[in-house]
């Protein structure tokens, strides 16, 4: 099995090397070699002062899109169940 990734995407341009190292230590395929909770909490990335805030525009757009999709799915499910239950009622009316 291969577990390959890189930080070449422009999204990672403003991410610190410490943060990239932290992420790399979490994305280790072999669980025994992956950092433990204690190792993660003592990682140097947690001890540096954060100077820059991350841009959250894409996260906000993703969250909004996900909420929209959930709403659409709920409406479709409700309509589907209404059709099923409505057709059952019509079938029982015909038998009477």
JSON list of N, CA and C in Angstrom, two decimals, residues 1 9-11 15 17 20-21 23-24 27 30-31 41 45-47 54 60 63 66 70 75 77 81-82 84-85 87:
[
{"chain": "A", "resi": 1, "resn": "UNK", "atom": "N", "xyz": [0.84, -1.19, 0.00]},
{"chain": "A", "resi": 1, "resn": "UNK", "atom": "CA", "xyz": [0.00, 0.00, 0.00]},
{"chain": "A", "resi": 1, "resn": "UNK", "atom": "C", "xyz": [0.88, 1.25, 0.00]},
{"chain": "A", "resi": 9, "resn": "UNK", "atom": "N", "xyz": [-0.15, 21.96, -3.54]},
{"chain": "A", "resi": 9, "resn": "UNK", "atom": "CA", "xyz": [-1.35, 22.76, -3.83]},
{"chain": "A", "resi": 9, "resn": "UNK", "atom": "C", "xyz": [-1.16, 24.18, -3.30]},
{"chain": "A", "resi": 10, "resn": "UNK", "atom": "N", "xyz": [-1.61, 25.18, -4.04]},
{"chain": "A", "resi": 10, "resn": "UNK", "atom": "CA", "xyz": [-1.46, 26.58, -3.60]},
{"chain": "A", "resi": 10, "resn": "UNK", "atom": "C", "xyz": [-2.09, 26.86, -2.23]},
{"chain": "A", "resi": 11, "resn": "UNK", "atom": "N", "xyz": [-3.01, 26.03, -1.81]},
{"chain": "A", "resi": 11, "resn": "UNK", "atom": "CA", "xyz": [-3.64, 26.21, -0.49]},
{"chain": "A", "resi": 11, "resn": "UNK", "atom": "C", "xyz": [-2.59, 26.14, 0.61]},
{"chain": "A", "resi": 15, "resn": "UNK", "atom": "N", "xyz": [1.08, 27.89, 4.66]},
{"chain": "A", "resi": 15, "resn": "UNK", "atom": "CA", "xyz": [1.12, 27.01, 5.83]},
{"chain": "A", "resi": 15, "resn": "UNK", "atom": "C", "xyz": [2.57, 26.84, 6.24]},
{"chain": "A", "resi": 17, "resn": "UNK", "atom": "N", "xyz": [6.09, 25.42, 7.85]},
{"chain": "A", "resi": 17, "resn": "UNK", "atom": "CA", "xyz": [6.78, 24.13, 7.76]},
{"chain": "A", "resi": 17, "resn": "UNK", "atom": "C", "xyz": [6.48, 23.27, 8.99]},
{"chain": "A", "resi": 20, "resn": "UNK", "atom": "N", "xyz": [3.14, 21.67, 8.44]},
{"chain": "A", "resi": 20, "resn": "UNK", "atom": "CA", "xyz": [3.26, 20.60, 7.45]},
{"chain": "A", "resi": 20, "resn": "UNK", "atom": "C", "xyz": [3.91, 19.37, 8.07]},
{"chain": "A", "resi": 21, "resn": "UNK", "atom": "N", "xyz": [4.91, 19.59, 8.92]},
{"chain": "A", "resi": 21, "resn": "UNK", "atom": "CA", "xyz": [5.56, 18.48, 9.60]},
{"chain": "A", "resi": 21, "resn": "UNK", "atom": "C", "xyz": [4.57, 17.77, 10.53]},
{"chain": "A", "resi": 23, "resn": "UNK", "atom": "N", "xyz": [1.29, 17.61, 10.25]},
{"chain": "A", "resi": 23, "resn": "UNK", "atom": "CA", "xyz": [0.35, 16.87, 9.40]},
{"chain": "A", "resi": 23, "resn": "UNK", "atom": "C", "xyz": [1.02, 15.60, 8.87]},
{"chain": "A", "resi": 24, "resn": "UNK", "atom": "N", "xyz": [2.26, 15.72, 8.43]},
{"chain": "A", "resi": 24, "resn": "UNK", "atom": "CA", "xyz": [2.99, 14.56, 7.91]},
{"chain": "A", "resi": 24, "resn": "UNK", "atom": "C", "xyz": [3.12, 13.46, 8.96]},
{"chain": "A", "resi": 27, "resn": "UNK", "atom": "N", "xyz": [-0.15, 11.56, 9.09]},
{"chain": "A", "resi": 27, "resn": "UNK", "atom": "CA", "xyz": [-0.52, 10.81, 7.89]},
{"chain": "A", "resi": 27, "resn": "UNK", "atom": "C", "xyz": [0.45, 9.67, 7.58]},
{"chain": "A", "resi": 30, "resn": "UNK", "atom": "N", "xyz": [1.62, 3.30, 8.65]},
{"chain": "A", "resi": 30, "resn": "UNK", "atom": "CA", "xyz": [1.81, 2.32, 9.73]},
{"chain": "A", "resi": 30, "resn": "UNK", "atom": "C", "xyz": [1.44, 2.95, 11.07]},
{"chain": "A", "resi": 31, "resn": "UNK", "atom": "N", "xyz": [0.45, 2.41, 11.71]},
{"chain": "A", "resi": 31, "resn": "UNK", "atom": "CA", "xyz": [-0.05, 2.99, 12.97]},
{"chain": "A", "resi": 31, "resn": "UNK", "atom": "C", "xyz": [1.04, 3.03, 14.04]},
{"chain": "A", "resi": 41, "resn": "UNK", "atom": "N", "xyz": [0.78, 16.48, 20.97]},
{"chain": "A", "resi": 41, "resn": "UNK", "atom": "CA", "xyz": [0.61, 17.65, 21.84]},
{"chain": "A", "resi": 41, "resn": "UNK", "atom": "C", "xyz": [1.93, 18.33, 22.18]},
{"chain": "A", "resi": 45, "resn": "UNK", "atom": "N", "xyz": [4.93, 22.69, 16.63]},
{"chain": "A", "resi": 45, "resn": "UNK", "atom": "CA", "xyz": [3.92, 23.54, 16.00]},
{"chain": "A", "resi": 45, "resn": "UNK", "atom": "C", "xyz": [2.98, 24.15, 17.03]},
{"chain": "A", "resi": 46, "resn": "UNK", "atom": "N", "xyz": [2.68, 23.40, 18.10]},
{"chain": "A", "resi": 46, "resn": "UNK", "atom": "CA", "xyz": [1.80, 23.92, 19.15]},
{"chain": "A", "resi": 46, "resn": "UNK", "atom": "C", "xyz": [2.48, 24.97, 20.02]},
{"chain": "A", "resi": 47, "resn": "UNK", "atom": "N", "xyz": [3.79, 25.03, 20.01]},
{"chain": "A", "resi": 47, "resn": "UNK", "atom": "CA", "xyz": [4.49, 25.97, 20.89]},
{"chain": "A", "resi": 47, "resn": "UNK", "atom": "C", "xyz": [4.84, 27.30, 20.22]},
{"chain": "A", "resi": 54, "resn": "UNK", "atom": "N", "xyz": [-5.67, 31.84, 9.31]},
{"chain": "A", "resi": 54, "resn": "UNK", "atom": "CA", "xyz": [-5.95, 31.12, 8.07]},
{"chain": "A", "resi": 54, "resn": "UNK", "atom": "C", "xyz": [-7.17, 31.72, 7.40]},
{"chain": "A", "resi": 60, "resn": "UNK", "atom": "N", "xyz": [-15.90, 28.13, 4.61]},
{"chain": "A", "resi": 60, "resn": "UNK", "atom": "CA", "xyz": [-17.27, 28.64, 4.72]},
{"chain": "A", "resi": 60, "resn": "UNK", "atom": "C", "xyz": [-18.11, 28.23, 3.51]},
{"chain": "A", "resi": 63, "resn": "UNK", "atom": "N", "xyz": [-18.88, 24.49, 3.87]},
{"chain": "A", "resi": 63, "resn": "UNK", "atom": "CA", "xyz": [-19.89, 24.27, 4.90]},
{"chain": "A", "resi": 63, "resn": "UNK", "atom": "C", "xyz": [-21.28, 24.65, 4.40]},
{"chain": "A", "resi": 66, "resn": "UNK", "atom": "N", "xyz": [-22.44, 22.06, 1.93]},
{"chain": "A", "resi": 66, "resn": "UNK", "atom": "CA", "xyz": [-22.81, 20.82, 2.61]},
{"chain": "A", "resi": 66, "resn": "UNK", "atom": "C", "xyz": [-24.18, 20.95, 3.27]},
{"chain": "A", "resi": 70, "resn": "UNK", "atom": "N", "xyz": [-27.58, 18.77, 2.38]},
{"chain": "A", "resi": 70, "resn": "UNK", "atom": "CA", "xyz": [-28.35, 18.05, 3.40]},
{"chain": "A", "resi": 70, "resn": "UNK", "atom": "C", "xyz": [-29.82, 18.46, 3.35]},
{"chain": "A", "resi": 75, "resn": "UNK", "atom": "N", "xyz": [-35.44, 17.06, 1.85]},
{"chain": "A", "resi": 75, "resn": "UNK", "atom": "CA", "xyz": [-36.66, 17.34, 1.08]},
{"chain": "A", "resi": 75, "resn": "UNK", "atom": "C", "xyz": [-36.98, 16.19, 0.13]},
{"chain": "A", "resi": 77, "resn": "UNK", "atom": "N", "xyz": [-36.09, 13.06, 0.46]},
{"chain": "A", "resi": 77, "resn": "UNK", "atom": "CA", "xyz": [-36.51, 11.91, 1.25]},
{"chain": "A", "resi": 77, "resn": "UNK", "atom": "C", "xyz": [-37.95, 12.07, 1.71]},
{"chain": "A", "resi": 81, "resn": "UNK", "atom": "N", "xyz": [-40.97, 9.54, 0.67]},
{"chain": "A", "resi": 81, "resn": "UNK", "atom": "CA", "xyz": [-41.80, 8.85, 1.65]},
{"chain": "A", "resi": 81, "resn": "UNK", "atom": "C", "xyz": [-43.27, 9.25, 1.52]},
{"chain": "A", "resi": 82, "resn": "UNK", "atom": "N", "xyz": [-43.52, 10.49, 1.21]},
{"chain": "A", "resi": 82, "resn": "UNK", "atom": "CA", "xyz": [-44.91, 10.94, 1.02]},
{"chain": "A", "resi": 82, "resn": "UNK", "atom": "C", "xyz": [-45.55, 10.22, -0.15]},
{"chain": "A", "resi": 84, "resn": "UNK", "atom": "N", "xyz": [-44.68, 7.24, -1.33]},
{"chain": "A", "resi": 84, "resn": "UNK", "atom": "CA", "xyz": [-44.87, 5.83, -0.97]},
{"chain": "A", "resi": 84, "resn": "UNK", "atom": "C", "xyz": [-46.11, 5.69, -0.07]},
{"chain": "A", "resi": 85, "resn": "UNK", "atom": "N", "xyz": [-46.17, 6.51, 0.95]},
{"chain": "A", "resi": 85, "resn": "UNK", "atom": "CA", "xyz": [-47.30, 6.42, 1.88]},
{"chain": "A", "resi": 85, "resn": "UNK", "atom": "C", "xyz": [-48.60, 6.81, 1.20]},
{"chain": "A", "resi": 87, "resn": "UNK", "atom": "N", "xyz": [-49.32, 6.37, -1.98]},
{"chain": "A", "resi": 87, "resn": "UNK", "atom": "CA", "xyz": [-49.74, 5.29, -2.88]},
{"chain": "A", "resi": 87, "resn": "UNK", "atom": "C", "xyz": [-50.29, 4.11, -2.10]}
]
